[in-house]
Amino acid sequence: MSQEREELLKLLSNEELDLFILTGGIDMDVADQMRENVIGITKIPIGVAENFVINGNPAIIPIATEEKSVIMQASIGAGLVLEGFTASTSGNIMIGQIQVLDVPDLDAAEEAVLAEKEALLFDANTISRTRKAVDLQVKRLDTEVGKMLIVEIFADVRDSMGANLIDSMCELLAPTIAGITGGRPLLRILSNLATRRIVTVTVRVPVETMGSIVIDDIIAADAFAWADPYRASTSNKGVMNGVIGVLLATSNDTRAVEAGAHSYASITGTYRPLTKWSKDENGDLVGVLETPMGIGTVGGVIQSHKLAKVVLRLMNVETASDLAMIAGSVGLACNLGALYIMVTEGIKSIQA
Ligand code: MEV
């Protein structure tokens, strides 16, 4: 048994251990309240990854995955980095979109919406005492069914995922926006491309640890991914092995994060990797991951999911930003671990 696994088990009460081993955190009554037409509960193994130090703090990382070797890829990657993972987030702003059709005069409508910006934000902010709309912008799209106006609301959703809040704000403002623009609001919904909620993680692997040949090979493998979407897709899948593993264990909306990550990967018009590997002036390998992370540590399913709460406690997570930095670090570790194995022994060596 690994040291991390032993340590983790010691941190759990008997009741919490039962959550891991027996119930998976929810029973049929809770499941019934959560979703429609419930007929059962699925279970996925949770393992603990080793060697993680994030922003100077050793971290216990539970990862939920059905795939063999993901936890090993994460642990190998984390074991290679020298000072651990340096992670930061850009904030907790999520974006909502109100689509407005049949606008008689787009110039006048745009101007009028912007002139009413403060009043619109004031109205949006009647929904929550603590989570506030902070900005509103307007853009125009020329689509296959004609021109349309898109009003975007930016709100600080703090430690929630934010979908409910943003959707409510969009629905609340839509009739007023109809009045201002003379148009017909259609969709009023969150965007999962959370470009104002980005996590950035960097690592360094000393040339003494890995050797310059392996470093050059990892850079060549990375160059392949930057030049070819077929490889970039698989590289990003490896990143998401780690990101989603952490988010699944904390009952987050993993589809939202997958959608955000892949749309961010193609934001330039070409699908790219979420990670980049290069060499610094010492010949050390330097890696960076940048991806949107629209996740929460309060609200939604997390509220009723006992196991998710225990997992958050084990990881010392207090805020959504803490969780984003952990998930991002695990994603970068999985990418590094996979690249290291693939350029040396080959992936089958750890899947046997
Ligand atoms: C497998 O789940 C993930 C890898 O394919 C990632 C990669 O190729 O970078 C090993």
CSV table of C-alpha atoms and ligand atoms in Angstrom, one decimal:
chain,number,residue,atom,x,y,z
A,1,MET,CA,0.0,0.0,0.0
A,2,SER,CA,1.4,3.4,-0.9
A,3,GLN,CA,2.2,5.9,1.8
A,4,GLU,CA,-0.4,8.4,0.4
A,5,ARG,CA,-3.1,5.7,0.5
A,6,GLU,CA,-2.2,4.8,4.1
A,7,GLU,CA,-2.2,8.4,5.1
A,8,LEU,CA,-5.5,9.0,3.5
A,9,LEU,CA,-7.2,6.1,5.2
A,10,LYS,CA,-5.9,7.3,8.5
A,11,LEU,CA,-7.7,10.6,8.0
A,12,LEU,CA,-11.1,9.0,7.6
A,13,SER,CA,-13.7,8.2,10.3
A,14,ASN,CA,-15.4,4.9,10.1
A,15,GLU,CA,-18.5,6.5,8.7
A,16,GLU,CA,-16.4,8.3,6.0
A,17,LEU,CA,-14.7,5.1,5.1
A,18,ASP,CA,-18.1,3.5,4.6
A,19,LEU,CA,-18.9,6.3,2.1
A,20,PHE,CA,-15.9,5.4,0.1
A,21,ILE,CA,-16.3,1.6,0.3
A,22,LEU,CA,-20.0,0.9,0.6
A,23,THR,CA,-22.4,3.7,-0.4
A,24,GLY,CA,-20.4,5.9,-2.8
A,25,GLY,CA,-21.8,8.9,-1.0
A,26,ILE,CA,-25.4,8.8,-2.0
A,27,ASP,CA,-28.3,6.4,-1.3
A,28,MET,CA,-31.4,5.9,-3.5
A,29,ASP,CA,-33.4,8.4,-1.5
A,30,VAL,CA,-30.8,11.2,-2.2
A,31,ALA,CA,-30.4,10.0,-5.8
A,32,ASP,CA,-34.2,10.2,-6.3
A,33,GLN,CA,-34.2,13.8,-5.1
A,34,MET,CA,-31.3,14.7,-7.3
A,35,ARG,CA,-32.5,13.3,-10.7
A,36,GLU,CA,-35.5,12.2,-12.7
A,37,ASN,CA,-36.6,8.5,-13.1
A,38,VAL,CA,-33.7,7.1,-11.0
A,39,ILE,CA,-33.3,3.3,-11.2
A,40,GLY,CA,-29.8,2.9,-9.7
A,41,ILE,CA,-26.4,4.4,-8.7
A,42,THR,CA,-23.2,3.9,-10.7
A,43,LYS,CA,-19.8,3.5,-8.9
A,44,ILE,CA,-16.4,4.4,-10.2
A,45,PRO,CA,-13.1,3.5,-8.4
A,46,ILE,CA,-11.4,6.3,-6.5
A,47,GLY,CA,-7.6,6.0,-6.1
A,48,VAL,CA,-5.1,8.3,-4.6
A,49,ALA,CA,-2.3,9.9,-6.6
A,50,GLU,CA,1.2,10.3,-5.2
A,51,ASN,CA,3.9,12.9,-5.1
A,52,PHE,CA,1.8,16.1,-5.4
A,53,VAL,CA,3.0,19.4,-4.0
A,54,ILE,CA,0.9,22.3,-5.1
A,55,ASN,CA,1.9,25.9,-4.4
A,56,GLY,CA,4.3,24.5,-1.8
A,57,ASN,CA,1.8,22.3,0.0
A,58,PRO,CA,1.9,18.5,-0.2
A,59,ALA,CA,-1.5,17.4,-1.3
A,60,ILE,CA,-3.6,14.2,-1.1
A,61,ILE,CA,-5.3,13.8,-4.5
A,62,PRO,CA,-8.3,11.4,-4.9
A,63,ILE,CA,-9.0,10.6,-8.5
A,64,ALA,CA,-12.2,8.9,-9.7
A,65,THR,CA,-11.5,6.9,-12.9
A,66,GLU,CA,-12.4,3.7,-14.5
A,67,GLU,CA,-9.3,3.7,-16.6
A,68,LYS,CA,-6.2,1.7,-15.6
A,69,SER,CA,-3.0,3.7,-15.3
A,70,VAL,CA,-4.4,7.3,-15.1
A,71,ILE,CA,-3.5,7.5,-11.4
A,72,MET,CA,-0.1,6.1,-12.2
A,73,GLN,CA,0.4,8.7,-15.0
A,74,ALA,CA,-0.5,11.4,-12.5
A,75,SER,CA,1.9,10.1,-9.9
A,76,ILE,CA,4.7,9.6,-12.3
A,77,GLY,CA,4.3,13.1,-13.7
A,78,ALA,CA,4.1,14.7,-10.2
A,79,GLY,CA,7.2,12.7,-9.1
A,80,LEU,CA,9.3,14.3,-11.9
A,81,VAL,CA,8.7,17.9,-11.1
A,82,LEU,CA,11.2,19.7,-9.0
A,83,GLU,CA,9.4,22.5,-7.0
A,84,GLY,CA,6.0,21.0,-7.4
A,85,PHE,CA,3.2,22.7,-9.2
A,86,THR,CA,2.7,26.5,-9.3
A,87,ALA,CA,-0.9,27.2,-9.9
A,88,SER,CA,-3.2,30.3,-10.1
A,89,THR,CA,-6.6,31.2,-11.3
A,90,SER,CA,-7.9,34.3,-13.0
A,91,GLY,CA,-11.1,34.7,-10.9
A,92,ASN,CA,-14.6,33.3,-10.8
A,93,ILE,CA,-16.3,35.2,-13.6
A,94,MET,CA,-18.8,33.2,-15.6
A,95,ILE,CA,-20.5,34.5,-18.8
A,96,GLY,CA,-24.2,34.4,-19.7
A,97,GLN,CA,-25.6,35.0,-23.2
A,98,ILE,CA,-28.9,36.5,-24.3
A,99,GLN,CA,-29.5,36.0,-28.0
A,100,VAL,CA,-31.6,38.7,-29.5
A,101,LEU,CA,-33.3,38.2,-33.0
A,102,ASP,CA,-35.2,40.5,-35.3
A,103,VAL,CA,-33.5,43.7,-34.0
A,104,PRO,CA,-34.7,46.5,-36.3
A,105,ASP,CA,-31.6,48.7,-35.9
A,106,LEU,CA,-28.5,47.0,-34.6
A,107,ASP,CA,-26.4,50.1,-34.1
A,108,ALA,CA,-29.2,51.8,-32.1
A,109,ALA,CA,-29.9,48.7,-30.1
A,110,GLU,CA,-26.2,48.2,-29.1
A,111,GLU,CA,-25.9,51.8,-28.1
A,112,ALA,CA,-29.2,51.6,-26.1
A,113,VAL,CA,-28.2,48.4,-24.2
A,114,LEU,CA,-24.8,49.9,-23.3
A,115,ALA,CA,-26.5,53.1,-22.2
A,116,GLU,CA,-28.7,51.0,-19.8
A,117,LYS,CA,-25.8,48.9,-18.6
A,118,GLU,CA,-25.8,50.1,-14.9
A,119,ALA,CA,-29.6,49.6,-14.7
A,120,LEU,CA,-29.4,46.1,-16.2
A,121,LEU,CA,-26.6,45.1,-13.8
A,122,PHE,CA,-28.6,46.5,-10.9
A,123,ASP,CA,-31.6,44.4,-11.9
A,124,ALA,CA,-29.4,41.3,-12.4
A,125,ASN,CA,-28.1,41.8,-8.9
A,126,THR,CA,-31.5,41.5,-7.3
A,127,ILE,CA,-31.0,37.7,-7.6
A,128,SER,CA,-28.1,37.1,-5.2
A,129,ARG,CA,-26.8,39.0,-2.2
A,130,THR,CA,-23.3,37.7,-2.6
A,131,ARG,CA,-22.7,36.7,-6.2
A,132,LYS,CA,-22.8,39.8,-8.4
A,133,ALA,CA,-23.0,40.7,-12.1
A,134,VAL,CA,-20.0,42.9,-12.8
A,135,ASP,CA,-20.1,43.7,-16.5
A,136,LEU,CA,-22.3,43.5,-19.6
A,137,GLN,CA,-21.1,43.6,-23.2
A,138,VAL,CA,-22.8,43.4,-26.6
A,139,LYS,CA,-21.6,41.7,-29.7
A,140,ARG,CA,-23.1,41.1,-33.1
A,141,LEU,CA,-23.1,37.9,-35.1
A,142,ASP,CA,-23.7,37.5,-38.8
A,143,THR,CA,-25.1,33.9,-39.0
A,144,GLU,CA,-26.7,31.7,-41.6
A,145,VAL,CA,-30.2,32.9,-40.5
A,146,GLY,CA,-29.2,36.6,-40.4
A,147,LYS,CA,-27.7,39.2,-38.1
A,148,MET,CA,-28.3,38.9,-34.3
A,149,LEU,CA,-27.3,40.8,-31.2
A,150,ILE,CA,-25.8,38.9,-28.3
A,151,VAL,CA,-25.8,40.5,-24.9
A,152,GLU,CA,-23.3,39.0,-22.5
A,153,ILE,CA,-23.5,39.2,-18.7
A,154,PHE,CA,-20.4,38.7,-16.6
A,155,ALA,CA,-20.9,37.6,-13.0
A,156,ASP,CA,-18.7,36.7,-10.1
A,157,VAL,CA,-20.1,33.4,-9.1
A,158,ARG,CA,-17.6,33.0,-6.3
A,159,ASP,CA,-17.4,29.3,-5.2
A,160,SER,CA,-20.4,28.0,-7.1
A,161,MET,CA,-20.3,26.6,-10.6
A,162,GLY,CA,-22.7,29.4,-11.4
A,163,ALA,CA,-25.0,28.0,-14.1
A,164,ASN,CA,-28.2,28.5,-12.0
A,165,LEU,CA,-27.3,32.1,-11.2
A,166,ILE,CA,-26.2,33.0,-14.7
A,167,ASP,CA,-29.3,31.4,-16.3
A,168,SER,CA,-31.5,33.2,-13.8
A,169,MET,CA,-29.8,36.5,-14.6
A,170,CYS,CA,-30.2,36.0,-18.3
A,171,GLU,CA,-33.9,35.1,-18.0
A,172,LEU,CA,-34.6,38.1,-15.7
A,173,LEU,CA,-32.9,40.6,-18.1
A,174,ALA,CA,-34.3,39.3,-21.3
A,175,PRO,CA,-37.7,41.1,-21.3
A,176,THR,CA,-36.0,44.4,-20.5
A,177,ILE,CA,-33.5,43.8,-23.3
A,178,ALA,CA,-36.4,43.1,-25.6
A,179,GLY,CA,-37.9,46.5,-24.7
A,180,ILE,CA,-34.6,48.3,-25.2
A,181,THR,CA,-33.7,46.7,-28.5
A,182,GLY,CA,-37.1,46.1,-30.1
A,183,GLY,CA,-35.8,42.5,-30.8
A,184,ARG,CA,-36.9,39.1,-29.7
A,185,PRO,CA,-34.8,37.3,-27.1
A,186,LEU,CA,-34.4,33.6,-27.8
A,187,LEU,CA,-31.7,31.7,-25.9
A,188,ARG,CA,-30.8,33.0,-22.3
A,189,ILE,CA,-28.1,30.7,-21.1
A,190,LEU,CA,-24.6,30.2,-19.6
A,191,SER,CA,-21.6,29.8,-21.8
A,192,ASN,CA,-19.3,27.0,-20.8
A,193,LEU,CA,-16.4,28.7,-22.5
A,194,ALA,CA,-15.3,30.3,-19.2
A,195,THR,CA,-12.5,32.5,-20.5
A,196,ARG,CA,-12.7,34.7,-17.3
A,197,ARG,CA,-12.2,31.6,-15.1
A,198,ILE,CA,-8.9,30.3,-16.3
A,199,VAL,CA,-6.5,28.1,-14.3
A,200,THR,CA,-2.8,28.3,-15.1
A,201,VAL,CA,-0.3,25.7,-13.9
A,202,THR,CA,3.5,25.6,-14.4
A,203,VAL,CA,6.2,23.0,-13.6
A,204,ARG,CA,9.9,22.5,-14.1
A,205,VAL,CA,11.7,19.2,-14.5
A,206,PRO,CA,15.5,19.5,-14.1
A,207,VAL,CA,17.7,18.2,-16.9
A,208,GLU,CA,19.5,16.1,-14.2
A,209,THR,CA,16.2,14.3,-13.4
A,210,MET,CA,15.2,13.4,-16.9
A,211,GLY,CA,18.2,13.8,-19.2
A,212,SER,CA,18.4,16.1,-22.2
A,213,ILE,CA,17.5,13.3,-24.7
A,214,VAL,CA,14.2,12.6,-23.0
A,215,ILE,CA,13.5,16.3,-22.6
A,216,ASP,CA,14.1,16.8,-26.4
A,217,ASP,CA,11.8,13.9,-27.1
A,218,ILE,CA,9.0,15.3,-24.9
A,219,ILE,CA,9.4,18.6,-26.7
A,220,ALA,CA,9.2,16.8,-30.1
A,221,ALA,CA,6.1,14.9,-28.9
A,222,ASP,CA,4.5,18.2,-27.9
A,223,ALA,CA,5.4,19.8,-31.2
A,224,PHE,CA,3.5,17.0,-32.9
A,225,ALA,CA,0.4,17.8,-30.9
A,226,TRP,CA,0.7,21.6,-31.7
A,227,ALA,CA,1.0,20.7,-35.4
A,228,ASP,CA,-1.7,18.0,-35.6
A,229,PRO,CA,-5.3,18.1,-34.2
A,230,TYR,CA,-5.4,14.3,-34.3
A,231,ARG,CA,-2.5,14.2,-31.8
A,232,ALA,CA,-3.7,17.3,-29.9
A,233,SER,CA,-7.1,15.6,-29.2
A,234,THR,CA,-5.3,12.6,-27.5
A,235,SER,CA,-2.9,14.9,-25.6
A,236,ASN,CA,-5.9,16.8,-24.3
A,237,LYS,CA,-7.7,13.6,-23.5
A,238,GLY,CA,-4.7,12.7,-21.3
A,239,VAL,CA,-4.9,16.1,-19.5
A,240,MET,CA,-8.7,15.6,-19.0
A,241,ASN,CA,-8.0,12.1,-17.5
A,242,GLY,CA,-6.6,14.0,-14.5
A,243,VAL,CA,-8.9,17.0,-14.5
A,244,ILE,CA,-12.1,15.0,-14.8
A,245,GLY,CA,-10.9,12.4,-12.3
A,246,VAL,CA,-10.6,15.1,-9.6
A,247,LEU,CA,-13.9,16.8,-10.6
A,248,LEU,CA,-15.8,13.5,-10.7
A,249,ALA,CA,-14.6,12.7,-7.2
A,250,THR,CA,-16.0,16.1,-6.1
A,251,SER,CA,-19.3,15.7,-8.0
A,252,ASN,CA,-18.7,18.6,-10.3
A,253,ASP,CA,-20.3,19.0,-13.7
A,254,THR,CA,-17.6,17.3,-15.8
A,255,ARG,CA,-19.3,17.8,-19.1
A,256,ALA,CA,-19.2,21.6,-18.6
A,257,VAL,CA,-15.5,21.5,-18.0
A,258,GLU,CA,-14.8,19.2,-20.9
A,259,ALA,CA,-16.9,21.5,-23.2
A,260,GLY,CA,-15.0,24.6,-21.9
A,261,ALA,CA,-11.6,22.9,-22.3
A,262,HIS,CA,-12.1,21.8,-25.9
A,263,SER,CA,-13.6,25.0,-27.0
A,264,TYR,CA,-10.7,26.9,-25.4
A,265,ALA,CA,-8.3,24.5,-27.2
A,266,SER,CA,-9.8,25.7,-30.5
A,267,ILE,CA,-10.3,29.3,-29.7
A,268,THR,CA,-7.7,30.4,-32.3
A,269,GLY,CA,-9.7,28.5,-35.0
A,270,THR,CA,-7.3,25.6,-34.9
A,271,TYR,CA,-7.6,22.8,-32.3
A,272,ARG,CA,-4.5,23.0,-30.0
A,273,PRO,CA,-3.1,21.2,-26.9
A,274,LEU,CA,-4.0,22.7,-23.5
A,275,THR,CA,-0.4,22.3,-22.5
A,276,LYS,CA,2.9,23.5,-23.8
A,277,TRP,CA,6.4,22.0,-23.2
A,278,SER,CA,9.7,23.9,-23.8
A,279,LYS,CA,13.3,24.2,-22.4
A,280,ASP,CA,14.6,27.0,-20.3
A,281,GLU,CA,18.1,28.5,-20.4
A,282,ASN,CA,19.4,25.7,-18.1
A,283,GLY,CA,18.1,23.0,-20.4
A,284,ASP,CA,15.3,22.1,-17.8
A,285,LEU,CA,11.9,21.1,-19.1
A,286,VAL,CA,9.2,23.6,-18.5
A,287,GLY,CA,5.5,22.9,-18.8
A,288,VAL,CA,2.4,25.0,-18.7
A,289,LEU,CA,-1.3,24.3,-18.7
A,290,GLU,CA,-4.0,26.8,-19.3
A,291,THR,CA,-7.7,25.9,-19.4
A,292,PRO,CA,-11.1,27.2,-18.3
A,293,MET,CA,-12.4,25.7,-15.1
A,294,GLY,CA,-16.1,26.4,-14.4
A,295,ILE,CA,-16.5,24.4,-11.2
A,296,GLY,CA,-17.9,24.8,-7.8
A,297,THR,CA,-17.3,23.8,-4.2
A,298,VAL,CA,-20.8,24.8,-3.0
A,299,GLY,CA,-24.3,24.4,-4.3
A,300,GLY,CA,-25.6,21.9,-6.9
A,301,VAL,CA,-25.1,18.2,-6.3
A,302,ILE,CA,-22.1,18.8,-4.0
A,303,GLN,CA,-24.5,20.0,-1.3
A,304,SER,CA,-26.2,16.5,-1.1
A,305,HIS,CA,-23.2,14.4,-1.9
A,306,LYS,CA,-21.5,13.3,1.3
A,307,LEU,CA,-18.5,11.7,-0.4
A,308,ALA,CA,-17.8,14.8,-2.5
A,309,LYS,CA,-17.6,16.8,0.8
A,310,VAL,CA,-15.2,14.3,2.3
A,311,VAL,CA,-13.0,14.4,-0.8
A,312,LEU,CA,-12.9,18.2,-0.7
A,313,ARG,CA,-11.9,18.1,3.0
A,314,LEU,CA,-9.2,15.5,2.3
A,315,MET,CA,-7.7,17.9,-0.4
A,316,ASN,CA,-8.0,20.9,2.0
A,317,VAL,CA,-10.1,22.6,-0.6
A,318,GLU,CA,-11.9,25.7,0.7
A,319,THR,CA,-12.7,27.6,-2.5
A,320,ALA,CA,-13.5,26.8,-6.1
A,321,SER,CA,-10.2,28.4,-7.0
A,322,ASP,CA,-8.4,25.8,-4.7
A,323,LEU,CA,-10.1,23.0,-6.5
A,324,ALA,CA,-9.4,24.5,-9.9
A,325,MET,CA,-5.7,24.7,-9.1
A,326,ILE,CA,-5.7,21.0,-7.9
A,327,ALA,CA,-7.6,19.8,-11.0
A,328,GLY,CA,-5.3,21.8,-13.3
A,329,SER,CA,-2.2,20.4,-11.6
A,330,VAL,CA,-3.4,16.9,-11.9
A,331,GLY,CA,-4.2,17.5,-15.6
A,332,LEU,CA,-0.6,18.7,-16.2
A,333,ALA,CA,0.8,15.9,-14.2
A,334,CYS,CA,-1.1,13.3,-16.3
A,335,ASN,CA,0.1,14.9,-19.5
A,336,LEU,CA,3.7,14.9,-18.3
A,337,GLY,CA,3.5,11.3,-16.9
A,338,ALA,CA,2.0,10.1,-20.2
A,339,LEU,CA,4.6,11.9,-22.3
A,340,TYR,CA,7.4,10.6,-20.2
A,341,ILE,CA,6.2,7.0,-20.5
A,342,MET,CA,5.4,7.3,-24.2
A,343,VAL,CA,8.9,8.6,-25.2
A,344,THR,CA,10.6,6.0,-23.0
A,345,GLU,CA,9.1,2.6,-22.3
A,346,GLY,CA,5.8,3.0,-24.3
A,347,ILE,CA,2.3,3.3,-22.8
A,348,LYS,CA,1.7,-0.5,-22.7
A,349,SER,CA,4.5,-0.8,-20.1
A,350,ILE,CA,2.1,0.7,-17.4
A,351,GLN,CA,-1.1,-0.8,-18.7
A,352,ALA,CA,-0.1,-4.4,-18.5
B,1,MEV,C1,-4.7,7.6,-22.4
B,1,MEV,O1,-5.9,7.7,-21.6
B,1,MEV,C2,-4.1,8.9,-22.4
B,1,MEV,C3,-2.9,9.1,-23.4
B,1,MEV,O2,-3.3,8.6,-24.7
B,1,MEV,C4,-2.5,10.5,-23.4
B,1,MEV,C5,-1.5,10.9,-24.5
B,1,MEV,O3,-1.4,10.2,-25.5
B,1,MEV,O4,-0.9,12.0,-24.3
B,1,MEV,C6,-1.8,8.2,-22.9
